Amino acid sequence: MASTSPYFTPGVLTRNMSRRVCATAGGRLRQPGKGDGRPVCSDAAGQPGGDSIQETVRALPTIQSEDSAPTSAPRQKRERLQAGSKSTKVTGQAQAAVSPADETNSEWEPKDWREQWNNIREMRKVRDAPVDHMGAEHCFDKTAAPEVMRYQVLLSLMLSSQTRDHVTSAAMKKLRDHGLTVESILKMEDKTLGELIYPVGFWRNKVKYIKQTTAILKEQYSGDIPNSISELLKLPGVGPKMAHLITKIAWNNVSGISVDTHVHRIINRLKWAKKETKNPEESRRALEEWMPRERDKEDEKLKGLRTKMEGVK
């Protein structure tokens, strides 16, 4: 990816070191009633280490009477110290046995994902999906002022929710022909706005969202749009997928992977998550845990696969 995203999180090493530890280094003690509370060496799996139990039992002094018990205490203390020293050496040897490769190769990633990605790139090299020429990157006026272009990017993505690309593209063309700026939308009647964007999905709700969002932009951002995910998500009608696409297209800043229902579906089919995800937001977090950042700029290749997969059951 081109920039650091607060949504990317580092991997966690989970490989079992399989080294032996003892009580002096955080090990366990005998169960009450089963011994004298002396430390017992054990390995990382919790099994007694080698001959440590037998050696400790044989080393215990024989107590002849109550009068002789106090004289054995110093000897027991010395033996505990010796056992701790021996376990420290064993632990050090186990740590030295862990190779650098074990540490660097322990992060999870899907099997054969690079081969699958190359296959996707091959399938998408023709760039013949509707998103390639009618997506949000093609729905704004490139000759307009920068703040106007960014506003049109925002509106095109708000209209695209639950809507086919060609329907969104047609609605955006009608809006641009009518005049698509913050001022023109604020002056426009709701009825007129509804007629211009119809038949996008949930067009009545989108009329309200567009009017509310545009008023917020006028009052709080001087007619421009926010450049952060947190601020974009405060706008009515804007979700995580839209917010990441807006920062990428309008601000040229890759903040994360934009995942819609189609990408979510493909990710689960390819098993690109540790476990099956339930919604696009879960899929986004699962992808960002392992996918190399340089791939995030190409996530539209996954979106373009939807037309090829819609007929697959």
Coordinates of C-alpha atoms in Angstrom, one line a residue:
M1 CA 0.0 0.0 0.0
A2 CA 1.1 3.6 -0.6
S3 CA 0.6 4.9 2.9
T4 CA 0.4 3.8 6.4
S5 CA -3.1 3.1 7.6
P6 CA -4.4 3.1 11.2
Y7 CA -6.4 0.1 10.2
F8 CA -3.5 -2.1 9.5
T9 CA -2.4 -4.1 12.4
P10 CA 1.0 -6.0 12.8
G11 CA 1.1 -9.8 12.9
V12 CA 1.5 -11.8 16.2
L13 CA 3.9 -14.6 16.6
T14 CA 2.1 -17.8 17.7
R15 CA 4.7 -20.5 17.2
N16 CA 5.2 -22.8 20.3
M17 CA 8.7 -22.4 21.5
S18 CA 8.6 -25.9 23.2
R19 CA 11.2 -25.0 25.8
R20 CA 11.4 -26.3 29.4
V21 CA 10.7 -24.0 32.3
C22 CA 10.6 -24.5 36.0
A23 CA 9.1 -22.8 39.0
T24 CA 11.9 -20.4 39.5
A25 CA 11.1 -19.0 36.0
G26 CA 7.3 -19.1 36.3
G27 CA 6.8 -22.9 36.4
R28 CA 4.3 -24.9 38.6
L29 CA 4.4 -26.4 42.1
R30 CA 3.3 -29.8 43.2
Q31 CA -0.3 -30.2 44.1
P32 CA -1.1 -29.9 47.9
G33 CA -0.9 -33.3 49.5
K34 CA 1.2 -34.8 46.6
G35 CA 4.6 -33.5 47.7
D36 CA 6.5 -30.9 49.7
G37 CA 5.9 -27.9 47.4
R38 CA 9.3 -28.2 45.7
P39 CA 9.6 -26.9 42.1
V40 CA 8.9 -29.3 39.3
C41 CA 10.5 -28.7 35.9
S42 CA 8.1 -28.9 32.9
D43 CA 8.2 -28.2 29.2
A44 CA 6.0 -25.7 27.3
A45 CA 3.3 -28.3 26.9
G46 CA 3.0 -28.7 30.7
Q47 CA 4.6 -32.2 30.8
P48 CA 7.3 -33.1 33.4
G49 CA 10.7 -32.4 32.1
G50 CA 12.8 -35.5 31.6
D51 CA 14.2 -37.0 34.9
S52 CA 13.6 -33.8 37.0
I53 CA 10.9 -35.4 39.2
Q54 CA 12.8 -38.6 39.9
E55 CA 16.0 -36.8 40.7
T56 CA 14.2 -34.4 43.0
V57 CA 12.4 -37.3 44.8
R58 CA 15.7 -39.2 45.3
A59 CA 17.4 -36.1 46.6
L60 CA 14.9 -35.5 49.3
P61 CA 16.4 -36.1 52.8
T62 CA 15.0 -38.8 55.0
I63 CA 13.5 -37.3 58.1
Q64 CA 14.0 -39.6 61.1
S65 CA 12.1 -37.6 63.7
E66 CA 10.6 -34.3 64.5
D67 CA 13.9 -33.3 66.2
S68 CA 15.8 -33.8 62.9
A69 CA 13.5 -31.8 60.7
P70 CA 15.0 -28.4 61.3
T71 CA 18.5 -29.6 60.3
S72 CA 17.2 -30.6 56.8
A73 CA 15.8 -27.1 55.9
P74 CA 19.2 -25.6 54.8
R75 CA 19.8 -28.6 52.6
Q76 CA 16.4 -28.3 50.9
K77 CA 17.0 -24.6 50.2
R78 CA 20.4 -25.4 48.6
E79 CA 18.8 -28.1 46.4
R80 CA 16.0 -25.7 45.3
L81 CA 18.7 -23.2 44.2
Q82 CA 20.6 -25.9 42.3
A83 CA 17.4 -27.0 40.6
G84 CA 16.7 -23.4 39.5
S85 CA 20.2 -23.0 38.1
K86 CA 19.9 -26.2 36.1
S87 CA 16.5 -25.2 34.6
T88 CA 17.9 -21.8 33.6
K89 CA 20.6 -23.5 31.5
V90 CA 18.0 -25.7 29.9
T91 CA 15.8 -22.7 29.1
G92 CA 18.8 -20.9 27.6
Q93 CA 19.5 -23.9 25.3
A94 CA 15.9 -24.0 24.1
Q95 CA 15.9 -20.3 23.3
A96 CA 19.1 -20.7 21.3
A97 CA 17.5 -23.6 19.4
V98 CA 14.8 -21.3 17.9
S99 CA 15.9 -20.3 14.5
P100 CA 15.2 -16.8 13.0
A101 CA 13.2 -18.5 10.2
D102 CA 10.8 -19.8 12.9
E103 CA 10.1 -16.3 14.0
T104 CA 9.7 -14.7 10.6
N105 CA 7.6 -17.4 9.0
S106 CA 5.0 -17.7 11.7
E107 CA 2.5 -15.0 10.4
W108 CA -0.6 -16.4 8.8
E109 CA -1.4 -16.0 5.1
P110 CA -3.7 -17.9 2.8
K111 CA -2.3 -20.8 0.9
D112 CA -1.5 -20.1 -2.7
W113 CA -2.9 -16.6 -2.5
R114 CA -0.1 -15.2 -4.7
E115 CA -0.9 -17.6 -7.5
Q116 CA -4.6 -16.8 -7.1
W117 CA -3.9 -13.1 -7.2
N118 CA -1.9 -13.5 -10.4
N119 CA -4.8 -15.4 -11.9
I120 CA -7.1 -12.5 -10.9
R121 CA -4.8 -10.0 -12.6
E122 CA -4.8 -12.1 -15.7
M123 CA -8.6 -12.4 -15.7
R124 CA -8.9 -8.6 -15.2
K125 CA -6.3 -7.4 -17.6
V126 CA -8.9 -6.6 -20.2
R127 CA -10.6 -4.2 -17.8
D128 CA -14.1 -4.9 -19.2
A129 CA -16.2 -4.8 -16.0
P130 CA -18.7 -1.9 -15.6
V131 CA -16.7 -0.5 -12.7
D132 CA -13.7 0.0 -15.0
H133 CA -15.5 2.7 -17.0
M134 CA -18.5 3.7 -14.9
G135 CA -17.1 3.6 -11.4
A136 CA -16.6 6.5 -9.0
E137 CA -13.3 7.4 -10.6
H138 CA -15.2 8.2 -13.9
C139 CA -18.3 10.0 -12.5
F140 CA -16.9 13.4 -11.6
D141 CA -16.1 16.5 -13.7
K142 CA -12.3 16.5 -14.1
T143 CA -12.3 20.1 -15.3
A144 CA -14.1 21.4 -12.2
A145 CA -12.4 23.0 -9.2
P146 CA -10.7 20.5 -6.8
E147 CA -13.3 20.9 -4.0
V148 CA -16.1 20.4 -6.5
M149 CA -14.4 17.3 -7.9
R150 CA -14.1 15.9 -4.4
Y151 CA -17.7 16.7 -3.7
Q152 CA -18.8 14.9 -6.8
V153 CA -16.7 11.8 -5.9
L154 CA -18.5 11.8 -2.5
L155 CA -22.0 12.0 -4.1
S156 CA -21.2 9.3 -6.7
L157 CA -20.2 6.9 -4.0
M158 CA -23.3 7.7 -1.9
L159 CA -25.5 6.9 -4.9
S160 CA -23.6 3.7 -5.7
S161 CA -24.8 1.9 -2.6
Q162 CA -27.1 -1.0 -3.6
T163 CA -27.0 0.3 -7.2
R164 CA -25.6 -1.0 -10.4
D165 CA -22.7 0.9 -11.9
H166 CA -24.5 2.0 -15.1
V167 CA -27.5 3.3 -13.0
T168 CA -25.1 5.3 -10.8
S169 CA -23.3 6.7 -13.8
A170 CA -26.5 7.8 -15.5
A171 CA -27.7 9.5 -12.3
M172 CA -24.4 11.4 -11.9
K173 CA -24.5 12.6 -15.5
K174 CA -28.0 14.0 -15.0
L175 CA -26.8 15.8 -11.8
R176 CA -23.7 17.2 -13.5
D177 CA -25.8 18.5 -16.4
H178 CA -28.1 20.2 -13.9
G179 CA -25.2 21.6 -12.0
L180 CA -23.5 19.6 -9.3
T181 CA -22.0 21.8 -6.6
V182 CA -22.7 22.3 -2.9
E183 CA -24.6 25.5 -3.6
S184 CA -26.7 24.0 -6.3
I185 CA -27.7 21.0 -4.3
L186 CA -28.7 23.1 -1.3
K187 CA -30.9 25.3 -3.5
M188 CA -32.5 22.3 -5.3
E189 CA -35.9 21.0 -4.3
D190 CA -36.1 17.5 -2.8
K191 CA -38.5 16.5 -5.5
T192 CA -36.2 17.7 -8.3
L193 CA -33.2 15.9 -6.7
G194 CA -35.2 12.7 -6.4
E195 CA -36.2 12.9 -10.1
L196 CA -32.6 13.3 -11.1
I197 CA -31.2 10.4 -9.1
Y198 CA -34.0 8.0 -9.8
P199 CA -33.9 4.9 -10.1
V200 CA -30.8 4.4 -7.8
G201 CA -31.5 2.1 -4.9
F202 CA -33.2 3.6 -1.9
W203 CA -33.4 6.9 -3.8
R204 CA -35.8 8.6 -1.3
N205 CA -33.4 7.9 1.6
K206 CA -30.5 9.1 -0.5
V207 CA -32.2 12.4 -1.2
K208 CA -32.3 13.1 2.6
Y209 CA -28.7 11.9 3.1
I210 CA -27.4 14.1 0.2
K211 CA -29.2 17.2 1.6
Q212 CA -28.0 16.6 5.2
T213 CA -24.4 15.8 4.2
T214 CA -24.2 18.8 1.8
A215 CA -25.4 21.1 4.6
I216 CA -22.8 19.8 6.9
L217 CA -20.0 20.3 4.3
K218 CA -21.2 23.9 3.8
E219 CA -21.2 24.7 7.5
Q220 CA -18.2 22.7 8.9
Y221 CA -15.8 22.2 5.9
S222 CA -16.3 25.4 3.8
G223 CA -17.9 23.4 1.0
D224 CA -15.1 20.8 0.8
I225 CA -15.1 17.2 2.1
P226 CA -13.2 15.7 5.1
N227 CA -9.9 14.0 4.4
S228 CA -10.0 11.5 7.3
I229 CA -11.9 8.2 7.7
S230 CA -13.3 9.2 11.2
E231 CA -14.7 12.5 9.8
L232 CA -16.1 10.9 6.7
L233 CA -18.0 8.3 8.7
K234 CA -19.8 11.0 10.6
L235 CA -21.5 12.1 7.4
P236 CA -25.1 10.7 6.8
G237 CA -25.1 7.9 4.3
V238 CA -21.4 7.2 4.3
G239 CA -20.1 3.8 5.4
P240 CA -16.5 2.3 5.7
K241 CA -16.3 1.1 2.1
M242 CA -17.3 4.5 0.8
A243 CA -14.9 6.3 3.2
H244 CA -11.9 4.3 2.1
L245 CA -12.7 4.9 -1.6
I246 CA -13.2 8.6 -1.0
T247 CA -9.8 9.1 0.6
K248 CA -8.3 7.1 -2.3
I249 CA -10.0 8.8 -5.2
A250 CA -10.6 12.3 -3.9
W251 CA -7.5 12.7 -1.7
N252 CA -5.1 10.2 -3.3
N253 CA -4.5 8.6 0.0
V254 CA -4.8 4.8 0.5
S255 CA -6.3 4.5 4.0
G256 CA -7.5 0.9 3.8
I257 CA -9.1 -1.8 1.7
S258 CA -12.6 -1.0 0.5
V259 CA -14.8 -4.1 0.7
D260 CA -18.3 -4.4 -0.6
T261 CA -20.6 -7.4 -0.6
H262 CA -19.0 -8.7 -3.8
V263 CA -15.5 -8.5 -2.5
H264 CA -16.7 -10.0 0.8
R265 CA -18.2 -12.9 -1.1
I266 CA -15.0 -13.5 -3.1
I267 CA -12.8 -13.4 0.0
N268 CA -14.8 -16.2 1.6
R269 CA -14.7 -18.3 -1.6
L270 CA -11.0 -18.0 -1.9
K271 CA -10.6 -18.6 1.9
W272 CA -8.6 -15.4 2.3
A273 CA -9.5 -15.1 5.9
K274 CA -8.5 -17.3 8.9
K275 CA -12.2 -18.1 9.4
E276 CA -15.4 -17.3 7.4
T277 CA -16.4 -13.7 7.8
K278 CA -20.0 -12.6 8.2
N279 CA -20.1 -9.1 6.6
P280 CA -17.9 -6.8 4.5
E281 CA -16.4 -5.0 7.5
E282 CA -15.2 -8.3 9.0
S283 CA -13.7 -9.2 5.6
R284 CA -11.9 -5.8 5.4
R285 CA -10.3 -6.4 8.8
A286 CA -9.4 -9.9 7.9
L287 CA -7.7 -8.8 4.7
E288 CA -5.8 -6.0 6.3
E289 CA -4.3 -8.4 8.9
W290 CA -2.1 -10.1 6.2
M291 CA -2.4 -8.6 2.7
P292 CA 0.8 -6.7 1.7
R293 CA 0.1 -3.0 1.5
E294 CA 1.2 -2.6 -2.1
R295 CA -1.8 -4.8 -3.2
D296 CA -4.4 -2.4 -1.7
K297 CA -4.3 -0.1 -4.7
E298 CA -5.4 -2.9 -6.9
D299 CA -8.5 -4.0 -4.8
E300 CA -10.7 -2.9 -7.7
K301 CA -9.6 -6.1 -9.5
L302 CA -11.6 -8.0 -6.9
K303 CA -14.6 -5.8 -7.5
G304 CA -14.4 -6.4 -11.2
L305 CA -14.7 -10.1 -10.7
R306 CA -18.3 -9.8 -9.5
T307 CA -19.8 -9.9 -13.0
K308 CA -17.8 -13.1 -13.6
M309 CA -19.0 -14.7 -10.4
E310 CA -22.6 -13.7 -10.2
G311 CA -23.7 -16.7 -12.1
V312 CA -21.7 -19.1 -10.0
K313 CA -23.6 -20.9 -7.3

